[in-house]
PDB file of C-alpha atoms in Angstrom:
ATOM      1  CA  MET A   1     -23.434  -3.890  -0.168  1.00  0.00           C
ATOM      2  CA  ARG A   2     -20.908  -5.760   2.877  1.00  0.00           C
ATOM      3  CA  LEU A   3     -19.712  -2.032   3.954  1.00  0.00           C
ATOM      4  CA  LYS A   4     -22.897   0.122   4.192  1.00  0.00           C
ATOM      5  CA  GLY A   5     -22.451   2.280   6.716  1.00  0.00           C
ATOM      6  CA  LYS A   6     -18.615   1.955   6.968  1.00  0.00           C
ATOM      7  CA  CYS A   7     -15.959   4.731   6.997  1.00  0.00           C
ATOM      8  CA  ALA A   8     -12.566   4.766   4.885  1.00  0.00           C
ATOM      9  CA  ILE A   9      -9.671   5.819   4.516  1.00  0.00           C
ATOM     10  CA  VAL A  10      -7.226   4.957   1.392  1.00  0.00           C
ATOM     11  CA  THR A  11      -4.338   7.246   1.697  1.00  0.00           C
ATOM     12  CA  GLY A  12      -2.070   7.162  -1.582  1.00  0.00           C
ATOM     13  CA  GLY A  13      -6.088   6.572  -3.439  1.00  0.00           C
ATOM     14  CA  GLY A  14      -5.729   9.471  -6.052  1.00  0.00           C
ATOM     15  CA  ASN A  15      -4.534   6.430  -8.827  1.00  0.00           C
ATOM     16  CA  GLY A  16      -3.570   3.492  -9.495  1.00  0.00           C
ATOM     17  CA  ILE A  17      -4.196   0.162  -6.976  1.00  0.00           C
ATOM     18  CA  GLY A  18      -5.626   3.465  -4.350  1.00  0.00           C
ATOM     19  CA  ALA A  19      -7.691   4.283  -7.088  1.00  0.00           C
ATOM     20  CA  GLY A  20      -9.086   1.160  -7.233  1.00  0.00           C
ATOM     21  CA  CYS A  21      -9.546  -0.016  -3.904  1.00  0.00           C
ATOM     22  CA  ALA A  22     -12.142   3.438  -3.152  1.00  0.00           C
ATOM     23  CA  ARG A  23     -13.709   2.479  -6.677  1.00  0.00           C
ATOM     24  CA  ARG A  24     -14.380  -0.855  -4.544  1.00  0.00           C
ATOM     25  CA  LEU A  25     -15.296   0.108  -1.172  1.00  0.00           C
ATOM     26  CA  ALA A  26     -18.020   2.369  -2.455  1.00  0.00           C
ATOM     27  CA  ALA A  27     -19.480   0.436  -4.916  1.00  0.00           C
ATOM     28  CA  GLU A  28     -18.869  -2.090  -1.604  1.00  0.00           C
ATOM     29  CA  GLY A  29     -21.510   1.569   0.197  1.00  0.00           C
ATOM     30  CA  ALA A  30     -18.582   2.960   2.501  1.00  0.00           C
ATOM     31  CA  GLN A  31     -18.022   6.544   2.705  1.00  0.00           C
ATOM     32  CA  VAL A  32     -14.687   7.076   1.475  1.00  0.00           C
ATOM     33  CA  LEU A  33     -11.620   9.341   2.577  1.00  0.00           C
ATOM     34  CA  ILE A  34      -8.932  10.074  -0.750  1.00  0.00           C
ATOM     35  CA  ALA A  35      -5.727  11.319   0.902  1.00  0.00           C
ATOM     36  CA  ASP A  36      -3.426  11.582  -1.746  1.00  0.00           C
ATOM     37  CA  ILE A  37      -0.632  14.300  -2.578  1.00  0.00           C
ATOM     38  CA  ASP A  38      -2.254  14.385  -6.751  1.00  0.00           C
ATOM     39  CA  ASP A  39      -4.917  17.138  -6.373  1.00  0.00           C
ATOM     40  CA  ALA A  40      -6.017  16.037 -10.166  1.00  0.00           C
ATOM     41  CA  GLY A  41      -6.627  12.789  -9.573  1.00  0.00           C
ATOM     42  CA  GLY A  42      -7.848  13.140  -5.661  1.00  0.00           C
ATOM     43  CA  ALA A  43     -10.392  15.427  -6.173  1.00  0.00           C
ATOM     44  CA  ALA A  44     -11.338  13.739  -9.824  1.00  0.00           C
ATOM     45  CA  LEU A  45     -11.745  10.175  -7.946  1.00  0.00           C
ATOM     46  CA  ALA A  46     -14.347  12.404  -4.962  1.00  0.00           C
ATOM     47  CA  ALA A  47     -16.092  13.807  -7.988  1.00  0.00           C
ATOM     48  CA  GLU A  48     -16.998   9.880  -9.833  1.00  0.00           C
ATOM     49  CA  LEU A  49     -17.656   8.237  -7.144  1.00  0.00           C
ATOM     50  CA  GLY A  50     -19.886  11.344  -5.880  1.00  0.00           C
ATOM     51  CA  SER A  51     -21.513  12.385  -2.511  1.00  0.00           C
ATOM     52  CA  GLY A  52     -19.794   9.602  -0.957  1.00  0.00           C
ATOM     53  CA  ALA A  53     -16.792  10.175  -1.229  1.00  0.00           C
ATOM     54  CA  ARG A  54     -14.507  13.264  -0.403  1.00  0.00           C
ATOM     55  CA  TYR A  55     -11.081  14.074  -0.904  1.00  0.00           C
ATOM     56  CA  VAL A  56      -8.169  15.172   1.737  1.00  0.00           C
ATOM     57  CA  HIS A  57      -5.016  16.999   0.130  1.00  0.00           C
ATOM     58  CA  THR A  58      -2.131  14.070   2.546  1.00  0.00           C
ATOM     59  CA  ASP A  59       1.250  14.116   3.149  1.00  0.00           C
ATOM     60  CA  VAL A  60       0.927  10.726   5.128  1.00  0.00           C
ATOM     61  CA  SER A  61       5.130  11.503   5.451  1.00  0.00           C
ATOM     62  CA  GLN A  62       3.608  14.829   8.252  1.00  0.00           C
ATOM     63  CA  GLN A  63       2.024  14.005  11.187  1.00  0.00           C
ATOM     64  CA  ALA A  64       0.159  17.417  11.293  1.00  0.00           C
ATOM     65  CA  ALA A  65      -1.412  16.652   7.732  1.00  0.00           C
ATOM     66  CA  VAL A  66      -2.470  13.079   8.964  1.00  0.00           C
ATOM     67  CA  GLU A  67      -4.025  15.131  11.960  1.00  0.00           C
ATOM     68  CA  ALA A  68      -6.010  16.868   9.563  1.00  0.00           C
ATOM     69  CA  LEU A  69      -7.175  13.749   7.822  1.00  0.00           C
ATOM     70  CA  MET A  70      -8.298  12.657  11.004  1.00  0.00           C
ATOM     71  CA  ASN A  71      -9.886  15.727  11.909  1.00  0.00           C
ATOM     72  CA  ALA A  72     -11.825  15.288   7.887  1.00  0.00           C
ATOM     73  CA  ALA A  73     -13.162  11.571   8.990  1.00  0.00           C
ATOM     74  CA  LEU A  74     -14.538  12.807  11.828  1.00  0.00           C
ATOM     75  CA  GLU A  75     -15.649  16.044  10.000  1.00  0.00           C
ATOM     76  CA  SER A  76     -17.838  13.182   7.299  1.00  0.00           C
ATOM     77  CA  CYS A  77     -18.281   9.847   9.396  1.00  0.00           C
ATOM     78  CA  GLY A  78     -18.246  10.784  13.032  1.00  0.00           C
ATOM     79  CA  SER A  79     -15.497   7.966  13.050  1.00  0.00           C
ATOM     80  CA  ALA A  80     -13.231   5.559  10.595  1.00  0.00           C
ATOM     81  CA  ASP A  81     -13.760   1.628  10.346  1.00  0.00           C
ATOM     82  CA  ILE A  82     -11.091   0.459   7.910  1.00  0.00           C
ATOM     83  CA  LEU A  83      -7.834   2.492   6.558  1.00  0.00           C
ATOM     84  CA  VAL A  84      -6.300   1.661   3.614  1.00  0.00           C
ATOM     85  CA  ASN A  85      -2.637   2.344   4.055  1.00  0.00           C
ATOM     86  CA  ASN A  86      -1.827   2.223   0.157  1.00  0.00           C
ATOM     87  CA  ALA A  87       0.467   5.358  -0.460  1.00  0.00           C
ATOM     88  CA  ALA A  88       4.105   4.807  -1.048  1.00  0.00           C
ATOM     89  CA  PHE A  89       7.319   6.383  -2.688  1.00  0.00           C
ATOM     90  CA  VAL A  90       9.516   4.437  -5.209  1.00  0.00           C
ATOM     91  CA  HIS A  91      13.050   6.128  -5.926  1.00  0.00           C
ATOM     92  CA  LYS A  92      14.438   5.089  -9.070  1.00  0.00           C
ATOM     93  CA  ALA A  93      17.214   6.894 -10.422  1.00  0.00           C
ATOM     94  CA  GLY A  94      17.944   5.165 -13.548  1.00  0.00           C
ATOM     95  CA  VAL A  95      17.838   1.886 -14.576  1.00  0.00           C
ATOM     96  CA  VAL A  96      21.100   0.701 -11.767  1.00  0.00           C
ATOM     97  CA  GLU A  97      20.460   1.935  -8.716  1.00  0.00           C
ATOM     98  CA  ASN A  98      22.915  -0.620  -6.713  1.00  0.00           C
ATOM     99  CA  PHE A  99      23.177  -0.743  -3.136  1.00  0.00           C
ATOM    100  CA  LEU A 100      26.117   1.160  -3.257  1.00  0.00           C
ATOM    101  CA  ASP A 101      25.141   4.552  -5.409  1.00  0.00           C
ATOM    102  CA  TYR A 102      22.228   4.188  -2.803  1.00  0.00           C
ATOM    103  CA  ASN A 103      21.567   8.367  -1.260  1.00  0.00           C
ATOM    104  CA  GLU A 104      20.011   9.310   1.901  1.00  0.00           C
ATOM    105  CA  ALA A 105      17.819  11.467   0.580  1.00  0.00           C
ATOM    106  CA  ALA A 106      16.212   8.021  -1.326  1.00  0.00           C
ATOM    107  CA  TRP A 107      16.533   6.396   1.861  1.00  0.00           C
ATOM    108  CA  GLN A 108      14.667   9.147   4.009  1.00  0.00           C
ATOM    109  CA  ARG A 109      11.801  10.248   1.440  1.00  0.00           C
ATOM    110  CA  THR A 110      11.554   5.766   1.237  1.00  0.00           C
ATOM    111  CA  LEU A 111      11.299   5.914   4.909  1.00  0.00           C
ATOM    112  CA  ALA A 112       9.336   8.699   5.755  1.00  0.00           C
ATOM    113  CA  VAL A 113       6.054   7.795   3.747  1.00  0.00           C
ATOM    114  CA  ASN A 114       6.063   3.679   3.466  1.00  0.00           C
ATOM    115  CA  LEU A 115       6.789   3.603   6.857  1.00  0.00           C
ATOM    116  CA  SER A 116       6.989   6.588   8.916  1.00  0.00           C
ATOM    117  CA  GLY A 117       3.770   7.274   6.933  1.00  0.00           C
ATOM    118  CA  MET A 118       2.074   3.646   7.007  1.00  0.00           C
ATOM    119  CA  PHE A 119       2.741   4.145  11.579  1.00  0.00           C
ATOM    120  CA  TYR A 120       1.643   7.385  12.129  1.00  0.00           C
ATOM    121  CA  CYS A 121      -2.341   7.051   9.494  1.00  0.00           C
ATOM    122  CA  SER A 122      -2.696   3.486  11.185  1.00  0.00           C
ATOM    123  CA  GLN A 123      -1.513   4.371  14.787  1.00  0.00           C
ATOM    124  CA  ALA A 124      -3.829   7.934  14.295  1.00  0.00           C
ATOM    125  CA  THR A 125      -7.062   5.789  12.845  1.00  0.00           C
ATOM    126  CA  ALA A 126      -7.003   2.862  15.351  1.00  0.00           C
ATOM    127  CA  ARG A 127      -7.132   5.666  17.737  1.00  0.00           C
ATOM    128  CA  LEU A 128     -10.498   6.660  16.397  1.00  0.00           C
ATOM    129  CA  MET A 129     -11.199   2.965  16.528  1.00  0.00           C
ATOM    130  CA  ALA A 130     -10.263   2.286  20.075  1.00  0.00           C
ATOM    131  CA  GLN A 131     -11.680   5.228  21.505  1.00  0.00           C
ATOM    132  CA  ARG A 132     -15.683   3.800  19.231  1.00  0.00           C
ATOM    133  CA  GLY A 133     -15.580   0.523  20.400  1.00  0.00           C
ATOM    134  CA  GLN A 134     -16.484  -1.189  16.952  1.00  0.00           C
ATOM    135  CA  GLY A 135     -12.947  -2.828  15.964  1.00  0.00           C
ATOM    136  CA  GLY A 136     -11.847  -1.728  12.300  1.00  0.00           C
ATOM    137  CA  SER A 137     -10.036  -2.924   9.886  1.00  0.00           C
ATOM    138  CA  ILE A 138      -6.153  -1.711   8.966  1.00  0.00           C
ATOM    139  CA  ILE A 139      -5.154  -3.028   5.618  1.00  0.00           C
ATOM    140  CA  ASN A 140      -1.647  -2.774   4.649  1.00  0.00           C
ATOM    141  CA  ILE A 141      -0.768  -3.193   0.670  1.00  0.00           C
ATOM    142  CA  SER A 142       2.804  -4.302   0.996  1.00  0.00           C
ATOM    143  CA  SER A 143       4.779  -6.436  -2.480  1.00  0.00           C
ATOM    144  CA  GLY A 144       6.631  -9.237  -3.076  1.00  0.00           C
ATOM    145  CA  GLY A 145       9.700  -7.403  -2.481  1.00  0.00           C
ATOM    146  CA  ALA A 146       9.055  -7.839   1.404  1.00  0.00           C
ATOM    147  CA  THR A 147      10.111 -11.603   0.923  1.00  0.00           C
ATOM    148  CA  ARG A 148      11.776 -12.359  -2.677  1.00  0.00           C
ATOM    149  CA  ALA A 149      13.623  -8.947  -3.177  1.00  0.00           C
ATOM    150  CA  HIS A 150      13.970  -7.019  -6.585  1.00  0.00           C
ATOM    151  CA  ARG A 151      17.261  -6.348  -8.086  1.00  0.00           C
ATOM    152  CA  HIS A 152      18.530  -2.462  -7.206  1.00  0.00           C
ATOM    153  CA  MET A 153      15.539  -1.577  -5.264  1.00  0.00           C
ATOM    154  CA  PHE A 154      17.259  -1.419  -1.996  1.00  0.00           C
ATOM    155  CA  GLY A 155      15.294   0.618   0.343  1.00  0.00           C
ATOM    156  CA  TYR A 156      11.211   0.127  -0.821  1.00  0.00           C
ATOM    157  CA  ASP A 157      12.454  -3.211  -0.712  1.00  0.00           C
ATOM    158  CA  THR A 158      13.679  -2.231   2.886  1.00  0.00           C
ATOM    159  CA  SER A 159      10.034  -0.609   3.404  1.00  0.00           C
ATOM    160  CA  LYS A 160       7.708  -3.043   2.729  1.00  0.00           C
ATOM    161  CA  GLY A 161       9.622  -5.913   4.871  1.00  0.00           C
ATOM    162  CA  GLY A 162       8.916  -3.453   7.912  1.00  0.00           C
ATOM    163  CA  ILE A 163       5.868  -2.682   6.779  1.00  0.00           C
ATOM    164  CA  GLU A 164       4.998  -6.272   6.863  1.00  0.00           C
ATOM    165  CA  ALA A 165       6.458  -6.871  10.292  1.00  0.00           C
ATOM    166  CA  ALA A 166       4.433  -3.214  11.851  1.00  0.00           C
ATOM    167  CA  THR A 167       1.000  -5.010  10.449  1.00  0.00           C
ATOM    168  CA  ARG A 168       1.838  -8.451  12.413  1.00  0.00           C
ATOM    169  CA  ALA A 169       3.047  -6.266  15.508  1.00  0.00           C
ATOM    170  CA  MET A 170       0.295  -3.735  14.960  1.00  0.00           C
ATOM    171  CA  ALA A 171      -2.081  -7.430  15.010  1.00  0.00           C
ATOM    172  CA  LEU A 172      -1.089  -8.430  18.351  1.00  0.00           C
ATOM    173  CA  ASP A 173      -1.713  -5.252  19.743  1.00  0.00           C
ATOM    174  CA  LEU A 174      -5.224  -4.099  18.375  1.00  0.00           C
ATOM    175  CA  ALA A 175      -6.602  -7.348  18.474  1.00  0.00           C
ATOM    176  CA  GLY A 176      -8.200  -6.676  22.259  1.00  0.00           C
ATOM    177  CA  VAL A 177     -10.144  -3.674  20.398  1.00  0.00           C
ATOM    178  CA  ASN A 178     -11.215  -6.169  17.644  1.00  0.00           C
ATOM    179  CA  ILE A 179      -8.917  -4.366  15.138  1.00  0.00           C
ATOM    180  CA  ARG A 180      -7.707  -6.320  11.941  1.00  0.00           C
ATOM    181  CA  VAL A 181      -4.484  -5.362  10.401  1.00  0.00           C
ATOM    182  CA  ASN A 182      -3.388  -7.746   7.726  1.00  0.00           C
ATOM    183  CA  CYS A 183      -1.657  -6.973   4.671  1.00  0.00           C
ATOM    184  CA  VAL A 184      -2.333  -7.564   0.906  1.00  0.00           C
ATOM    185  CA  VAL A 185       0.608  -8.434  -1.394  1.00  0.00           C
ATOM    186  CA  PRO A 186       0.576  -6.987  -5.042  1.00  0.00           C
ATOM    187  CA  GLY A 187       2.356  -8.430  -8.301  1.00  0.00           C
ATOM    188  CA  SER A 188       3.209  -6.847 -10.777  1.00  0.00           C
ATOM    189  CA  THR A 189      -0.162  -4.643 -11.420  1.00  0.00           C
ATOM    190  CA  ARG A 190      -0.915  -2.587 -14.514  1.00  0.00           C
ATOM    191  CA  VAL A 191      -1.949   1.241 -13.125  1.00  0.00           C
ATOM    192  CA  ASP A 192      -4.176   3.467 -14.821  1.00  0.00           C
ATOM    193  CA  ASN A 193      -0.700   5.568 -16.545  1.00  0.00           C
ATOM    194  CA  GLY A 194      -0.198   2.286 -18.324  1.00  0.00           C
ATOM    195  CA  THR A 195       2.405   1.737 -16.651  1.00  0.00           C
ATOM    196  CA  ALA A 196       3.164  -1.656 -13.429  1.00  0.00           C
ATOM    197  CA  VAL A 197       3.793  -2.095 -10.315  1.00  0.00           C
ATOM    198  CA  GLY A 198       6.429  -5.184 -10.491  1.00  0.00           C
ATOM    199  CA  ASP A 199       6.802  -4.784 -14.334  1.00  0.00           C
ATOM    200  CA  SER A 200       9.128  -6.331 -17.095  1.00  0.00           C
ATOM    201  CA  PRO A 201       9.857  -6.318 -20.673  1.00  0.00           C
ATOM    202  CA  MET A 202       8.905 -10.284 -20.681  1.00  0.00           C
ATOM    203  CA  GLN A 203       5.270 -11.033 -21.674  1.00  0.00           C
ATOM    204  CA  PRO A 204       3.271 -12.021 -18.654  1.00  0.00           C
ATOM    205  CA  GLY A 205       2.947 -15.651 -19.615  1.00  0.00           C
ATOM    206  CA  ALA A 206       6.814 -16.602 -19.890  1.00  0.00           C
ATOM    207  CA  VAL A 207       6.957 -14.490 -15.989  1.00  0.00           C
ATOM    208  CA  ILE A 208       2.643 -14.767 -14.229  1.00  0.00           C
ATOM    209  CA  PRO A 209       1.541 -18.524 -14.118  1.00  0.00           C
ATOM    210  CA  LEU A 210      -2.057 -16.674 -15.098  1.00  0.00           C
ATOM    211  CA  ALA A 211      -0.596 -15.095 -18.222  1.00  0.00           C
ATOM    212  CA  ARG A 212      -1.989 -11.395 -17.503  1.00  0.00           C
ATOM    213  CA  GLN A 213      -0.226  -9.116 -15.421  1.00  0.00           C
ATOM    214  CA  GLY A 214      -3.362  -8.233 -12.169  1.00  0.00           C
ATOM    215  CA  THR A 215      -5.765  -4.889 -12.405  1.00  0.00           C
ATOM    216  CA  PRO A 216      -6.319  -2.457  -9.800  1.00  0.00           C
ATOM    217  CA  ALA A 217      -9.342  -4.086  -9.250  1.00  0.00           C
ATOM    218  CA  ASP A 218      -8.022  -6.692  -8.701  1.00  0.00           C
ATOM    219  CA  ILE A 219      -6.616  -6.155  -6.322  1.00  0.00           C
ATOM    220  CA  ALA A 220      -9.206  -4.053  -4.345  1.00  0.00           C
ATOM    221  CA  ALA A 221     -11.336  -7.010  -4.649  1.00  0.00           C
ATOM    222  CA  ALA A 222      -9.082  -8.831  -1.156  1.00  0.00           C
ATOM    223  CA  VAL A 223      -8.917  -4.812   0.440  1.00  0.00           C
ATOM    224  CA  ALA A 224     -12.616  -5.301   0.728  1.00  0.00           C
ATOM    225  CA  PHE A 225     -12.210  -8.802   1.728  1.00  0.00           C
ATOM    226  CA  LEU A 226     -10.276  -8.266   4.321  1.00  0.00           C
ATOM    227  CA  ALA A 227     -12.403  -4.892   5.327  1.00  0.00           C
ATOM    228  CA  SER A 228     -15.502  -7.053   5.677  1.00  0.00           C
ATOM    229  CA  ASP A 229     -16.959  -8.804   8.054  1.00  0.00           C
ATOM    230  CA  ASP A 230     -16.319 -12.175   5.869  1.00  0.00           C
ATOM    231  CA  ALA A 231     -13.043 -11.595   7.806  1.00  0.00           C
ATOM    232  CA  ALA A 232     -13.379 -11.040  11.226  1.00  0.00           C
ATOM    233  CA  TYR A 233     -11.103 -13.742  11.931  1.00  0.00           C
ATOM    234  CA  ILE A 234      -8.427 -12.880   9.826  1.00  0.00           C
ATOM    235  CA  THR A 235      -5.308 -10.667  11.578  1.00  0.00           C
ATOM    236  CA  GLY A 236      -1.652 -10.116  11.387  1.00  0.00           C
ATOM    237  CA  THR A 237      -1.938 -12.166   8.160  1.00  0.00           C
ATOM    238  CA  ARG A 238      -0.680 -11.604   4.107  1.00  0.00           C
ATOM    239  CA  ILE A 239      -2.971 -11.953   1.027  1.00  0.00           C
ATOM    240  CA  VAL A 240      -0.905 -12.545  -2.009  1.00  0.00           C
ATOM    241  CA  VAL A 241      -2.657 -11.437  -5.114  1.00  0.00           C
ATOM    242  CA  ASP A 242      -0.475 -11.704  -7.836  1.00  0.00           C
ATOM    243  CA  GLY A 243      -1.334 -14.767 -10.600  1.00  0.00           C
ATOM    244  CA  GLY A 244       0.512 -16.941  -8.875  1.00  0.00           C
ATOM    245  CA  MET A 245       4.568 -15.567  -9.165  1.00  0.00           C
ATOM    246  CA  ASP A 246       5.135 -16.112  -5.816  1.00  0.00           C
ATOM    247  CA  ALA A 247       4.787 -19.809  -6.248  1.00  0.00           C
ATOM    248  CA  GLN A 248       7.144 -20.373  -8.780  1.00  0.00           C
ATOM    249  CA  LEU A 249      10.866 -19.939  -8.962  1.00  0.00           C
ATOM    250  CA  ARG A 250      12.345 -18.122 -11.685  1.00  0.00           C
ATOM    251  CA  SER A 251      14.903 -16.595 -13.514  1.00  0.00           C
ATOM    252  CA  PRO A 252      14.142 -13.358 -15.549  1.00  0.00           C
ATOM    253  CA  ALA A 253      15.910 -12.497 -18.993  1.00  0.00           C
ATOM    254  CA  VAL A 254      16.785  -9.361 -17.874  1.00  0.00           C
ATOM    255  CA  ASP A 255      20.263  -7.957 -17.503  1.00  0.00           C
ATOM    256  CA  PHE A 256      20.708  -6.229 -14.673  1.00  0.00           C
ATOM    257  CA  SER A 257      24.486  -5.701 -14.711  1.00  0.00           C
ATOM    258  CA  TYR A 258      26.315  -3.491 -13.340  1.00  0.00           C
ATOM    259  CA  ASP A 259      29.560  -1.771 -13.901  1.00  0.00           C
ATOM    260  CA  PHE A 260      31.650  -2.566 -10.331  1.00  0.00           C
ATOM    261  CA  SER A 261      34.993  -1.188 -11.778  1.00  0.00           C
ATOM    262  CA  ALA A 262      33.925   2.487 -10.406  1.00  0.00           C
ATOM    263  CA  TRP A 263      34.559   1.241  -6.039  1.00  0.00           C
ATOM    264  CA  ALA A 264      36.887  -1.068  -7.201  1.00  0.00           C
TER     265      ALA A 264
END
C-alpha cells in the first residue's frame, strides 16, 4: 500500500497499458481517476475497481476537457499526487505508411493527442501539485520508437521522441517544487484485445531476450515504483521495460519493402 492516500490520474486508462496502470495504482492504495474517450472500457474498469475509482470522459487533445478532468480531481481528492500520461494516438493507414504518403490530418491528430495532450495534462496537474506544496510524480509512457525508429511510423515515433525531451525539460523546471517527472518505455506488450504494442510476426524468443511479450502489469509495476516514495530521488530519466530488446542489435525478418515508383 505504498500509495495509500494518494490521488492518481491515468490518461488512456480505459484499456491496455493504461488499465494495467490504473489497476496497479489502485491495488497500492491510490484513488484513481480513469481518463479516456472509451466510455465503455473506462466505466467498466471504474466499476471493477470500486469506490476508490472514477471514470472521467476526457479527450486530452482538448484543453477544456483537461480542465474538466482537473475539476474532477479536485472534487474527488482535493488535488492530485500522480499523473500517468498514457493516452496516445497511432495512425497506420494500411501495412505500409511511408513518410512520402504521410498526411497532414494524421500528423495533426498525433501531435494533438500525444504531445499537446501530454502538455495540457502535465501543466494542469503540476499546477495543482505546486499549489498544494507536497510535490508529486508525473510519469510519461514513451516507446522504443523515441530513440530507435519503427519503419513507417513517422508521426508516432516523432511524438514519442518529443515526450522524452519534454520529460527532461519538465523534470528540471519542476524539481524546485518536488515534482518528479520520468518516462517508462514499454517494449512489445500484449494488451487486452489480443494485439500488441510493438507487435511482430516473429516469435518472441527470436526478438525478445526474455522470450515473451510484456503485459500491462509489467509496465504498471514500473509506473507504481516511480509514483512511490521508493523513487523519491529519481527524476528526468527513463526506465525501459522491454524484456531486453533495447540491449541488442537485430535485423527483423519483416518485409518493409515500399514501391517508390509513384514518386519517381
